[in-house]
Amino acid sequence: LESVQFTLSHAQAFMVALCSEETVIIGHALQNDLAALKMEHNCNADSAMLFTCKDAPNATCSLKDLASSVLKKEMPNIHCSVNDARTASICIEDGFIKTNGKTELIERSFSSKTRRSSNDLFVHRIPKGCQPEHIKNMFLSHTSIQPEEVTDIIYNSDTGKTTVSFLTS
């Protein structure tokens, strides 16, 4: 990261210049983006908060599942923040606004029923080159929690996914 030209301070200054208190930020799971920017903004339209998963009412649906259910559209395997923002916006318009807030339940492609136990954590968007041992070490260095197992990472295009299992407490 030594050669990075655009820093967190740059991103924060850009957002402050771009947004007023009345600016509506539209996206999916915006709390993650706002937390990464160390920013609070109370005028949001977050597609992750407007829809309910069919099999788990308290879960947050993925943008992939939301697009599939609401728009009947497959999301590309390559992450594109512009496409994600547009898709979230269209899902809000077509699946929430045009239905007067009467949203359909979202079918999840990765159901909690497919997990082995409640002690498993699904980890995704893992960069290429990362090994299960790296994931294990990350948990140890940042949380001091030893994963019991990290399954092999399955890569699609540029990122991968795995399941991390933990012992019960």
PDB file of C-alpha atoms in Angstrom:
ATOM      1  CA  LEU A   1       0.000   0.000   0.000  1.00  0.00           C
ATOM      2  CA  GLU A   2       3.029   2.282   0.003  1.00  0.00           C
ATOM      3  CA  SER A   3       2.322   3.396  -3.563  1.00  0.00           C
ATOM      4  CA  VAL A   4      -1.359   4.245  -2.954  1.00  0.00           C
ATOM      5  CA  GLN A   5      -2.108   7.768  -4.149  1.00  0.00           C
ATOM      6  CA  PHE A   6      -5.758   8.003  -3.034  1.00  0.00           C
ATOM      7  CA  THR A   7      -5.995   7.696   0.757  1.00  0.00           C
ATOM      8  CA  LEU A   8      -8.843   7.418   3.221  1.00  0.00           C
ATOM      9  CA  SER A   9      -8.490  11.161   3.873  1.00  0.00           C
ATOM     10  CA  HIS A  10      -8.915  11.819   0.148  1.00  0.00           C
ATOM     11  CA  ALA A  11     -12.060   9.638   0.026  1.00  0.00           C
ATOM     12  CA  GLN A  12     -13.504  11.351   3.106  1.00  0.00           C
ATOM     13  CA  ALA A  13     -12.838  14.838   1.690  1.00  0.00           C
ATOM     14  CA  PHE A  14     -14.438  13.804  -1.612  1.00  0.00           C
ATOM     15  CA  MET A  15     -17.582  12.535   0.143  1.00  0.00           C
ATOM     16  CA  VAL A  16     -17.863  15.668   2.307  1.00  0.00           C
ATOM     17  CA  ALA A  17     -17.583  17.835  -0.818  1.00  0.00           C
ATOM     18  CA  LEU A  18     -20.113  15.680  -2.677  1.00  0.00           C
ATOM     19  CA  CYS A  19     -22.748  15.217   0.049  1.00  0.00           C
ATOM     20  CA  SER A  20     -24.833  17.573   2.131  1.00  0.00           C
ATOM     21  CA  GLU A  21     -27.115  16.462   4.969  1.00  0.00           C
ATOM     22  CA  GLU A  22     -29.950  16.198   2.422  1.00  0.00           C
ATOM     23  CA  THR A  23     -28.021  14.102  -0.115  1.00  0.00           C
ATOM     24  CA  VAL A  24     -29.540  10.636  -0.432  1.00  0.00           C
ATOM     25  CA  ILE A  25     -26.887   7.934  -0.685  1.00  0.00           C
ATOM     26  CA  ILE A  26     -28.279   4.904  -2.520  1.00  0.00           C
ATOM     27  CA  GLY A  27     -26.636   1.492  -2.388  1.00  0.00           C
ATOM     28  CA  HIS A  28     -26.558  -1.987  -0.898  1.00  0.00           C
ATOM     29  CA  ALA A  29     -25.298  -2.668   2.649  1.00  0.00           C
ATOM     30  CA  LEU A  30     -24.235   0.959   2.960  1.00  0.00           C
ATOM     31  CA  GLN A  31     -23.226   0.548   6.594  1.00  0.00           C
ATOM     32  CA  ASN A  32     -20.136  -1.326   5.369  1.00  0.00           C
ATOM     33  CA  ASP A  33     -19.121   1.484   3.012  1.00  0.00           C
ATOM     34  CA  LEU A  34     -19.830   4.195   5.553  1.00  0.00           C
ATOM     35  CA  ALA A  35     -17.890   2.314   8.243  1.00  0.00           C
ATOM     36  CA  ALA A  36     -14.915   1.911   5.881  1.00  0.00           C
ATOM     37  CA  LEU A  37     -15.014   5.673   5.302  1.00  0.00           C
ATOM     38  CA  LYS A  38     -15.449   6.292   9.052  1.00  0.00           C
ATOM     39  CA  MET A  39     -18.434   8.386   8.074  1.00  0.00           C
ATOM     40  CA  GLU A  40     -21.968   8.805   9.364  1.00  0.00           C
ATOM     41  CA  HIS A  41     -24.764   9.806   7.025  1.00  0.00           C
ATOM     42  CA  ASN A  42     -28.439   9.559   7.949  1.00  0.00           C
ATOM     43  CA  CYS A  43     -30.097  10.073   4.573  1.00  0.00           C
ATOM     44  CA  ASN A  44     -29.712   6.648   2.926  1.00  0.00           C
ATOM     45  CA  ALA A  45     -31.701   4.308   0.713  1.00  0.00           C
ATOM     46  CA  ASP A  46     -30.159   0.918   1.451  1.00  0.00           C
ATOM     47  CA  SER A  47     -31.501  -1.999  -0.579  1.00  0.00           C
ATOM     48  CA  ALA A  48     -30.127  -4.459   2.007  1.00  0.00           C
ATOM     49  CA  MET A  49     -32.471  -2.992   4.643  1.00  0.00           C
ATOM     50  CA  LEU A  50     -35.596  -2.763   2.479  1.00  0.00           C
ATOM     51  CA  PHE A  51     -36.003  -6.440   1.556  1.00  0.00           C
ATOM     52  CA  THR A  52     -36.501  -9.613   3.612  1.00  0.00           C
ATOM     53  CA  CYS A  53     -34.988 -13.051   2.983  1.00  0.00           C
ATOM     54  CA  LYS A  54     -37.572 -15.782   2.521  1.00  0.00           C
ATOM     55  CA  ASP A  55     -35.813 -18.370   4.718  1.00  0.00           C
ATOM     56  CA  ALA A  56     -34.332 -16.009   7.334  1.00  0.00           C
ATOM     57  CA  PRO A  57     -36.343 -12.848   8.066  1.00  0.00           C
ATOM     58  CA  ASN A  58     -33.541 -11.309  10.175  1.00  0.00           C
ATOM     59  CA  ALA A  59     -30.805 -11.948   7.614  1.00  0.00           C
ATOM     60  CA  THR A  60     -29.536  -9.438   5.063  1.00  0.00           C
ATOM     61  CA  CYS A  61     -29.929 -10.572   1.477  1.00  0.00           C
ATOM     62  CA  SER A  62     -27.041 -10.314  -0.933  1.00  0.00           C
ATOM     63  CA  LEU A  63     -27.209  -7.956  -3.904  1.00  0.00           C
ATOM     64  CA  LYS A  64     -26.829 -11.014  -6.139  1.00  0.00           C
ATOM     65  CA  ASP A  65     -29.961 -12.605  -4.649  1.00  0.00           C
ATOM     66  CA  LEU A  66     -31.834  -9.295  -4.659  1.00  0.00           C
ATOM     67  CA  ALA A  67     -31.099  -8.731  -8.366  1.00  0.00           C
ATOM     68  CA  SER A  68     -32.084 -12.310  -9.161  1.00  0.00           C
ATOM     69  CA  SER A  69     -35.419 -12.083  -7.307  1.00  0.00           C
ATOM     70  CA  VAL A  70     -36.480  -8.518  -8.128  1.00  0.00           C
ATOM     71  CA  LEU A  71     -34.943  -7.934 -11.556  1.00  0.00           C
ATOM     72  CA  LYS A  72     -34.613 -11.540 -12.783  1.00  0.00           C
ATOM     73  CA  LYS A  73     -31.012 -10.580 -13.579  1.00  0.00           C
ATOM     74  CA  GLU A  74     -27.734 -12.357 -12.907  1.00  0.00           C
ATOM     75  CA  MET A  75     -24.970 -10.261 -11.380  1.00  0.00           C
ATOM     76  CA  PRO A  76     -21.578 -10.516 -13.098  1.00  0.00           C
ATOM     77  CA  ASN A  77     -18.845 -12.494 -11.316  1.00  0.00           C
ATOM     78  CA  ILE A  78     -16.490  -9.527 -11.495  1.00  0.00           C
ATOM     79  CA  HIS A  79     -17.133  -6.873  -8.841  1.00  0.00           C
ATOM     80  CA  CYS A  80     -18.018  -3.459 -10.272  1.00  0.00           C
ATOM     81  CA  SER A  81     -19.088  -0.778  -7.799  1.00  0.00           C
ATOM     82  CA  VAL A  82     -20.861   1.214 -10.536  1.00  0.00           C
ATOM     83  CA  ASN A  83     -22.920  -1.827 -11.586  1.00  0.00           C
ATOM     84  CA  ASP A  84     -23.658  -2.638  -7.930  1.00  0.00           C
ATOM     85  CA  ALA A  85     -24.904   0.921  -7.272  1.00  0.00           C
ATOM     86  CA  ARG A  86     -27.078   0.921 -10.391  1.00  0.00           C
ATOM     87  CA  THR A  87     -28.499  -2.502  -9.560  1.00  0.00           C
ATOM     88  CA  ALA A  88     -29.299  -1.460  -5.967  1.00  0.00           C
ATOM     89  CA  SER A  89     -31.003   1.695  -7.247  1.00  0.00           C
ATOM     90  CA  ILE A  90     -33.131  -0.220  -9.769  1.00  0.00           C
ATOM     91  CA  CYS A  91     -34.061  -2.826  -7.137  1.00  0.00           C
ATOM     92  CA  ILE A  92     -35.209  -0.043  -4.799  1.00  0.00           C
ATOM     93  CA  GLU A  93     -37.225   1.590  -7.577  1.00  0.00           C
ATOM     94  CA  ASP A  94     -38.790  -1.571  -9.058  1.00  0.00           C
ATOM     95  CA  GLY A  95     -39.049  -3.752  -5.945  1.00  0.00           C
ATOM     96  CA  PHE A  96     -39.840  -1.173  -3.265  1.00  0.00           C
ATOM     97  CA  ILE A  97     -41.103   2.156  -4.620  1.00  0.00           C
ATOM     98  CA  LYS A  98     -43.269   0.754  -7.441  1.00  0.00           C
ATOM     99  CA  THR A  99     -44.787  -1.795  -5.027  1.00  0.00           C
ATOM    100  CA  ASN A 100     -45.531   0.861  -2.384  1.00  0.00           C
ATOM    101  CA  GLY A 101     -43.168  -0.895   0.011  1.00  0.00           C
ATOM    102  CA  LYS A 102     -44.870  -4.269  -0.396  1.00  0.00           C
ATOM    103  CA  THR A 103     -41.710  -6.165  -1.253  1.00  0.00           C
ATOM    104  CA  GLU A 104     -41.495  -9.781  -2.290  1.00  0.00           C
ATOM    105  CA  LEU A 105     -39.502 -12.173  -0.128  1.00  0.00           C
ATOM    106  CA  ILE A 106     -35.994 -12.703  -1.485  1.00  0.00           C
ATOM    107  CA  GLU A 107     -34.888 -16.246  -2.262  1.00  0.00           C
ATOM    108  CA  ARG A 108     -31.291 -16.770  -1.128  1.00  0.00           C
ATOM    109  CA  SER A 109     -28.814 -18.748  -3.208  1.00  0.00           C
ATOM    110  CA  PHE A 110     -26.753 -19.419  -0.063  1.00  0.00           C
ATOM    111  CA  SER A 111     -29.141 -20.468   2.657  1.00  0.00           C
ATOM    112  CA  SER A 112     -28.256 -20.783   6.311  1.00  0.00           C
ATOM    113  CA  LYS A 113     -29.672 -24.314   5.967  1.00  0.00           C
ATOM    114  CA  THR A 114     -26.649 -25.266   3.826  1.00  0.00           C
ATOM    115  CA  ARG A 115     -24.245 -24.412   6.644  1.00  0.00           C
ATOM    116  CA  ARG A 116     -23.033 -27.222   8.860  1.00  0.00           C
ATOM    117  CA  SER A 117     -23.713 -25.358  12.099  1.00  0.00           C
ATOM    118  CA  SER A 118     -24.252 -21.945  13.625  1.00  0.00           C
ATOM    119  CA  ASN A 119     -20.516 -21.905  14.338  1.00  0.00           C
ATOM    120  CA  ASP A 120     -19.658 -21.542  10.641  1.00  0.00           C
ATOM    121  CA  LEU A 121     -18.895 -18.229   8.991  1.00  0.00           C
ATOM    122  CA  PHE A 122     -19.185 -17.689   5.234  1.00  0.00           C
ATOM    123  CA  VAL A 123     -16.285 -15.518   4.003  1.00  0.00           C
ATOM    124  CA  HIS A 124     -16.341 -14.090   0.473  1.00  0.00           C
ATOM    125  CA  ARG A 125     -14.546 -11.641  -1.837  1.00  0.00           C
ATOM    126  CA  ILE A 126     -11.237 -13.218  -0.877  1.00  0.00           C
ATOM    127  CA  PRO A 127      -8.438 -11.951  -3.147  1.00  0.00           C
ATOM    128  CA  LYS A 128      -6.664 -14.410  -5.440  1.00  0.00           C
ATOM    129  CA  GLY A 129      -3.518 -15.880  -3.947  1.00  0.00           C
ATOM    130  CA  CYS A 130      -4.982 -16.047  -0.455  1.00  0.00           C
ATOM    131  CA  GLN A 131      -4.710 -19.484   1.184  1.00  0.00           C
ATOM    132  CA  PRO A 132      -6.834 -21.021   3.982  1.00  0.00           C
ATOM    133  CA  GLU A 133      -3.852 -20.563   6.330  1.00  0.00           C
ATOM    134  CA  HIS A 134      -3.926 -16.803   5.634  1.00  0.00           C
ATOM    135  CA  ILE A 135      -7.595 -16.661   6.699  1.00  0.00           C
ATOM    136  CA  LYS A 136      -6.804 -18.629   9.862  1.00  0.00           C
ATOM    137  CA  ASN A 137      -3.918 -16.285  10.717  1.00  0.00           C
ATOM    138  CA  MET A 138      -6.067 -13.213  10.067  1.00  0.00           C
ATOM    139  CA  PHE A 139      -8.613 -14.366  12.654  1.00  0.00           C
ATOM    140  CA  LEU A 140      -5.868 -15.101  15.151  1.00  0.00           C
ATOM    141  CA  SER A 141      -4.107 -11.765  14.723  1.00  0.00           C
ATOM    142  CA  HIS A 142      -7.255  -9.606  14.778  1.00  0.00           C
ATOM    143  CA  THR A 143      -9.503 -11.488  17.202  1.00  0.00           C
ATOM    144  CA  SER A 144      -7.344 -14.056  19.045  1.00  0.00           C
ATOM    145  CA  ILE A 145      -9.963 -16.645  18.071  1.00  0.00           C
ATOM    146  CA  GLN A 146      -8.602 -19.897  16.602  1.00  0.00           C
ATOM    147  CA  PRO A 147     -10.729 -21.228  13.725  1.00  0.00           C
ATOM    148  CA  GLU A 148     -11.272 -24.967  13.912  1.00  0.00           C
ATOM    149  CA  GLU A 149     -11.217 -25.284  10.106  1.00  0.00           C
ATOM    150  CA  VAL A 150     -11.035 -23.147   6.980  1.00  0.00           C
ATOM    151  CA  THR A 151     -12.323 -25.032   3.936  1.00  0.00           C
ATOM    152  CA  ASP A 152     -10.547 -24.775   0.583  1.00  0.00           C
ATOM    153  CA  ILE A 153     -11.130 -21.423  -1.072  1.00  0.00           C
ATOM    154  CA  ILE A 154     -13.243 -21.614  -4.246  1.00  0.00           C
ATOM    155  CA  TYR A 155     -12.287 -18.912  -6.744  1.00  0.00           C
ATOM    156  CA  ASN A 156     -14.603 -17.371  -9.350  1.00  0.00           C
ATOM    157  CA  SER A 157     -12.887 -14.769 -11.531  1.00  0.00           C
ATOM    158  CA  ASP A 158     -10.898 -12.472  -9.218  1.00  0.00           C
ATOM    159  CA  THR A 159     -12.254 -13.426  -5.802  1.00  0.00           C
ATOM    160  CA  GLY A 160     -12.994 -16.505  -3.756  1.00  0.00           C
ATOM    161  CA  LYS A 161     -15.204 -17.809  -0.964  1.00  0.00           C
ATOM    162  CA  THR A 162     -14.848 -20.260   1.903  1.00  0.00           C
ATOM    163  CA  THR A 163     -16.406 -21.333   5.182  1.00  0.00           C
ATOM    164  CA  VAL A 164     -14.608 -20.851   8.490  1.00  0.00           C
ATOM    165  CA  SER A 165     -15.659 -23.141  11.361  1.00  0.00           C
ATOM    166  CA  PHE A 166     -15.218 -22.324  15.039  1.00  0.00           C
ATOM    167  CA  LEU A 167     -15.483 -24.436  18.187  1.00  0.00           C
ATOM    168  CA  THR A 168     -18.454 -23.815  20.429  1.00  0.00           C
ATOM    169  CA  SER A 169     -17.883 -21.734  23.544  1.00  0.00           C
TER     170      SER A 169
END
